[in-house]
mmCIF file of C-alpha atoms in Angstrom:
data_model
loop_
_atom_site.group_PDB
_atom_site.id
_atom_site.type_symbol
_atom_site.label_atom_id
_atom_site.label_comp_id
_atom_site.label_asym_id
_atom_site.label_seq_id
_atom_site.Cartn_x
_atom_site.Cartn_y
_atom_site.Cartn_z
ATOM 1 C CA UNK A 1 -108.767 -6.254 68.374
ATOM 2 C CA UNK A 2 -106.798 -3.368 66.947
ATOM 3 C CA UNK A 3 -106.851 -2.073 63.376
ATOM 4 C CA UNK A 4 -103.689 -3.896 62.323
ATOM 5 C CA UNK A 5 -103.201 -3.732 58.532
ATOM 6 C CA UNK A 6 -101.188 -5.874 56.099
ATOM 7 C CA UNK A 7 -100.731 -4.768 52.483
ATOM 8 C CA UNK A 8 -98.334 -5.423 49.611
ATOM 9 C CA UNK A 9 -96.947 -3.055 46.985
ATOM 10 C CA UNK A 10 -96.761 -6.098 44.649
ATOM 11 C CA UNK A 11 -100.507 -6.886 44.531
ATOM 12 C CA UNK A 12 -103.844 -5.526 45.739
ATOM 13 C CA UNK A 13 -105.946 -7.323 48.341
ATOM 14 C CA UNK A 14 -107.837 -9.948 46.338
ATOM 15 C CA UNK A 15 -105.669 -9.346 43.267
ATOM 16 C CA UNK A 16 -103.239 -11.521 41.346
ATOM 17 C CA UNK A 17 -99.903 -12.350 42.967
ATOM 18 C CA UNK A 18 -97.169 -11.774 40.349
ATOM 19 C CA UNK A 19 -95.784 -14.962 38.793
ATOM 20 C CA UNK A 20 -92.226 -14.375 40.050
ATOM 21 C CA UNK A 21 -93.278 -15.211 43.633
ATOM 22 C CA UNK A 22 -94.379 -18.718 42.603
ATOM 23 C CA UNK A 23 -92.582 -21.857 43.733
ATOM 24 C CA UNK A 24 -91.472 -22.789 40.204
ATOM 25 C CA UNK A 25 -90.467 -19.204 39.330
ATOM 26 C CA UNK A 26 -88.156 -17.046 41.507
ATOM 27 C CA UNK A 27 -89.742 -18.453 44.697
ATOM 28 C CA UNK A 28 -89.180 -15.330 46.796
ATOM 29 C CA UNK A 29 -91.693 -13.784 49.168
ATOM 30 C CA UNK A 30 -93.514 -10.670 47.990
ATOM 31 C CA UNK A 31 -92.890 -7.396 49.830
ATOM 32 C CA UNK A 32 -95.347 -6.663 52.636
ATOM 33 C CA UNK A 33 -96.210 -3.568 54.645
ATOM 34 C CA UNK A 34 -97.415 -3.615 58.261
ATOM 35 C CA UNK A 35 -99.319 -0.673 59.720
ATOM 36 C CA UNK A 36 -101.314 0.238 62.828
ATOM 37 C CA UNK A 37 -100.157 -2.517 65.212
ATOM 38 C CA UNK A 38 -101.559 -2.455 68.753
ATOM 39 C CA UNK A 39 -99.368 -0.577 71.249
ATOM 40 C CA UNK A 40 -98.815 -3.739 73.305
ATOM 41 C CA UNK A 41 -97.403 -5.762 70.374
ATOM 42 C CA UNK A 42 -94.305 -7.690 71.474
ATOM 43 C CA UNK A 43 -93.877 -9.691 68.242
ATOM 44 C CA UNK A 44 -95.635 -10.714 65.036
ATOM 45 C CA UNK A 45 -96.570 -14.122 63.659
ATOM 46 C CA UNK A 46 -96.974 -14.353 59.870
ATOM 47 C CA UNK A 47 -98.645 -17.307 58.159
ATOM 48 C CA UNK A 48 -99.168 -17.735 54.416
ATOM 49 C CA UNK A 49 -101.413 -20.593 53.392
ATOM 50 C CA UNK A 50 -103.693 -21.874 50.644
ATOM 51 C CA UNK A 51 -107.165 -22.969 51.770
ATOM 52 C CA UNK A 52 -108.059 -23.885 48.161
ATOM 53 C CA UNK A 53 -105.573 -26.775 48.379
ATOM 54 C CA UNK A 54 -108.071 -28.804 50.427
ATOM 55 C CA UNK A 55 -109.397 -30.566 47.326
ATOM 56 C CA UNK A 56 -106.152 -31.431 45.517
ATOM 57 C CA UNK A 57 -103.933 -31.840 48.613
ATOM 58 C CA UNK A 58 -106.469 -32.875 51.235
ATOM 59 C CA UNK A 59 -105.575 -29.991 53.564
ATOM 60 C CA UNK A 60 -104.814 -26.288 53.802
ATOM 61 C CA UNK A 61 -101.316 -25.970 52.323
ATOM 62 C CA UNK A 62 -98.822 -23.979 54.406
ATOM 63 C CA UNK A 63 -96.428 -21.806 52.386
ATOM 64 C CA UNK A 64 -94.683 -19.726 55.065
ATOM 65 C CA UNK A 65 -94.680 -19.551 58.841
ATOM 66 C CA UNK A 66 -92.550 -16.882 60.552
ATOM 67 C CA UNK A 67 -92.678 -15.822 64.178
ATOM 68 C CA UNK A 68 -90.946 -13.405 66.563
ATOM 69 C CA UNK A 69 -90.865 -10.632 63.964
ATOM 70 C CA UNK A 70 -89.735 -7.392 65.593
ATOM 71 C CA UNK A 71 -92.759 -5.365 66.779
ATOM 72 C CA UNK A 72 -91.218 -2.236 65.221
ATOM 73 C CA UNK A 73 -90.963 -3.816 61.750
ATOM 74 C CA UNK A 74 -93.179 -2.104 59.189
ATOM 75 C CA UNK A 75 -91.736 -3.504 55.945
ATOM 76 C CA UNK A 76 -90.956 -7.070 54.908
ATOM 77 C CA UNK A 77 -88.826 -6.760 51.774
ATOM 78 C CA UNK A 78 -89.053 -9.046 48.768
ATOM 79 C CA UNK A 79 -86.863 -12.110 49.273
ATOM 80 C CA UNK A 80 -86.487 -11.346 52.984
ATOM 81 C CA UNK A 81 -84.305 -13.559 55.174
ATOM 82 C CA UNK A 82 -86.002 -13.526 58.605
ATOM 83 C CA UNK A 83 -82.843 -14.805 60.316
ATOM 84 C CA UNK A 84 -81.185 -11.428 59.695
ATOM 85 C CA UNK A 85 -83.708 -9.925 62.128
ATOM 86 C CA UNK A 86 -83.809 -12.764 64.688
ATOM 87 C CA UNK A 87 -87.218 -13.884 63.432
ATOM 88 C CA UNK A 88 -87.739 -17.647 63.176
ATOM 89 C CA UNK A 89 -89.146 -19.642 60.255
ATOM 90 C CA UNK A 90 -91.158 -22.819 60.419
ATOM 91 C CA UNK A 91 -91.514 -25.706 58.025
ATOM 92 C CA UNK A 92 -93.824 -25.295 55.046
ATOM 93 C CA UNK A 93 -95.760 -28.115 53.403
ATOM 94 C CA UNK A 94 -93.031 -28.596 50.800
ATOM 95 C CA UNK A 95 -90.994 -30.013 53.709
ATOM 96 C CA UNK A 96 -88.692 -26.981 53.667
ATOM 97 C CA UNK A 97 -87.986 -24.238 56.176
ATOM 98 C CA UNK A 98 -88.818 -20.807 54.773
ATOM 99 C CA UNK A 99 -90.918 -19.406 51.957
ATOM 100 C CA UNK A 100 -92.470 -21.853 49.515
ATOM 101 C CA UNK A 101 -94.319 -19.888 46.869
ATOM 102 C CA UNK A 102 -97.695 -20.552 45.275
ATOM 103 C CA UNK A 103 -97.861 -23.622 43.042
ATOM 104 C CA UNK A 104 -101.502 -24.600 42.481
ATOM 105 C CA UNK A 105 -101.767 -27.947 40.659
ATOM 106 C CA UNK A 106 -105.201 -27.480 39.151
ATOM 107 C CA UNK A 107 -106.640 -23.960 38.907
ATOM 108 C CA UNK A 108 -106.458 -20.468 40.381
ATOM 109 C CA UNK A 109 -106.106 -20.563 44.167
ATOM 110 C CA UNK A 110 -106.511 -17.830 46.776
ATOM 111 C CA UNK A 111 -103.588 -17.402 49.187
ATOM 112 C CA UNK A 112 -103.991 -15.904 52.647
ATOM 113 C CA UNK A 113 -101.313 -13.755 54.255
ATOM 114 C CA UNK A 114 -102.291 -13.777 57.935
ATOM 115 C CA UNK A 115 -100.510 -11.442 60.325
ATOM 116 C CA UNK A 116 -100.986 -11.720 64.076
ATOM 117 C CA UNK A 117 -99.799 -9.151 66.615
ATOM 118 C CA UNK A 118 -98.813 -10.982 69.806
ATOM 119 C CA UNK A 119 -98.223 -9.606 73.280
ATOM 120 C CA UNK A 120 -95.213 -11.912 73.751
ATOM 121 C CA UNK A 121 -92.592 -13.774 71.742
ATOM 122 C CA UNK A 122 -93.041 -17.470 70.955
ATOM 123 C CA UNK A 123 -90.692 -20.110 72.343
ATOM 124 C CA UNK A 124 -90.499 -22.399 69.332
ATOM 125 C CA UNK A 125 -87.575 -23.936 67.505
ATOM 126 C CA UNK A 126 -86.828 -23.260 63.839
ATOM 127 C CA UNK A 127 -88.757 -25.671 61.637
ATOM 128 C CA UNK A 128 -91.854 -25.890 63.865
ATOM 129 C CA UNK A 129 -95.198 -26.235 62.081
ATOM 130 C CA UNK A 130 -98.032 -23.758 61.630
ATOM 131 C CA UNK A 131 -100.062 -25.757 64.151
ATOM 132 C CA UNK A 132 -97.201 -25.494 66.667
ATOM 133 C CA UNK A 133 -97.105 -21.723 66.134
ATOM 134 C CA UNK A 134 -100.875 -21.387 66.517
ATOM 135 C CA UNK A 135 -100.806 -23.489 69.692
ATOM 136 C CA UNK A 136 -97.983 -21.373 71.138
ATOM 137 C CA UNK A 137 -99.753 -18.118 70.198
ATOM 138 C CA UNK A 138 -103.033 -19.087 71.838
ATOM 139 C CA UNK A 139 -104.079 -16.383 74.299
ATOM 140 C CA UNK A 140 -101.431 -13.907 73.091
ATOM 141 C CA UNK A 141 -103.116 -12.438 69.971
ATOM 142 C CA UNK A 142 -103.847 -8.711 70.334
ATOM 143 C CA UNK A 143 -104.414 -7.934 66.640
ATOM 144 C CA UNK A 144 -104.936 -9.693 63.302
ATOM 145 C CA UNK A 145 -104.712 -8.644 59.657
ATOM 146 C CA UNK A 146 -105.523 -10.556 56.482
ATOM 147 C CA UNK A 147 -104.286 -9.977 52.933
ATOM 148 C CA UNK A 148 -105.379 -12.254 50.090
ATOM 149 C CA UNK A 149 -103.995 -12.793 46.623
ATOM 150 C CA UNK A 150 -104.706 -15.193 43.776
ATOM 151 C CA UNK A 151 -102.294 -17.284 41.719
ATOM 152 C CA UNK A 152 -102.943 -19.604 38.804
ATOM 153 C CA UNK A 153 -100.791 -22.210 37.107
#
């Protein structure tokens, strides 16, 4: 796998995600920066989830699923609307399509921003689930990056 990198100017890897990105605050996605994608990248898949939700929610909570991001994209701005770039959003676990910010019910949680470089675009309809996206991406991943941030109620 290539040295694909995902960072954010809003928080350090492993650091605190600013409150404004939370579901009950401004509920906008933080800015992200993509670097060093593999040369054969045809699209990106971005997943944001909360593995610490297993105890209170009974599962990993999905906050954002976006696929078919342009392979030349290097910046995802704060409050980005993927539809402006022909990217497609899936349904989060709030039952909504799009970004659903952190909202831990009990304590500080760690959120994963998972970026996958794919060697093809995904044929999925808007509102598909994370599992649908992972199933469709199987065998197409040519790079992966992980950024983590924490958020507390």
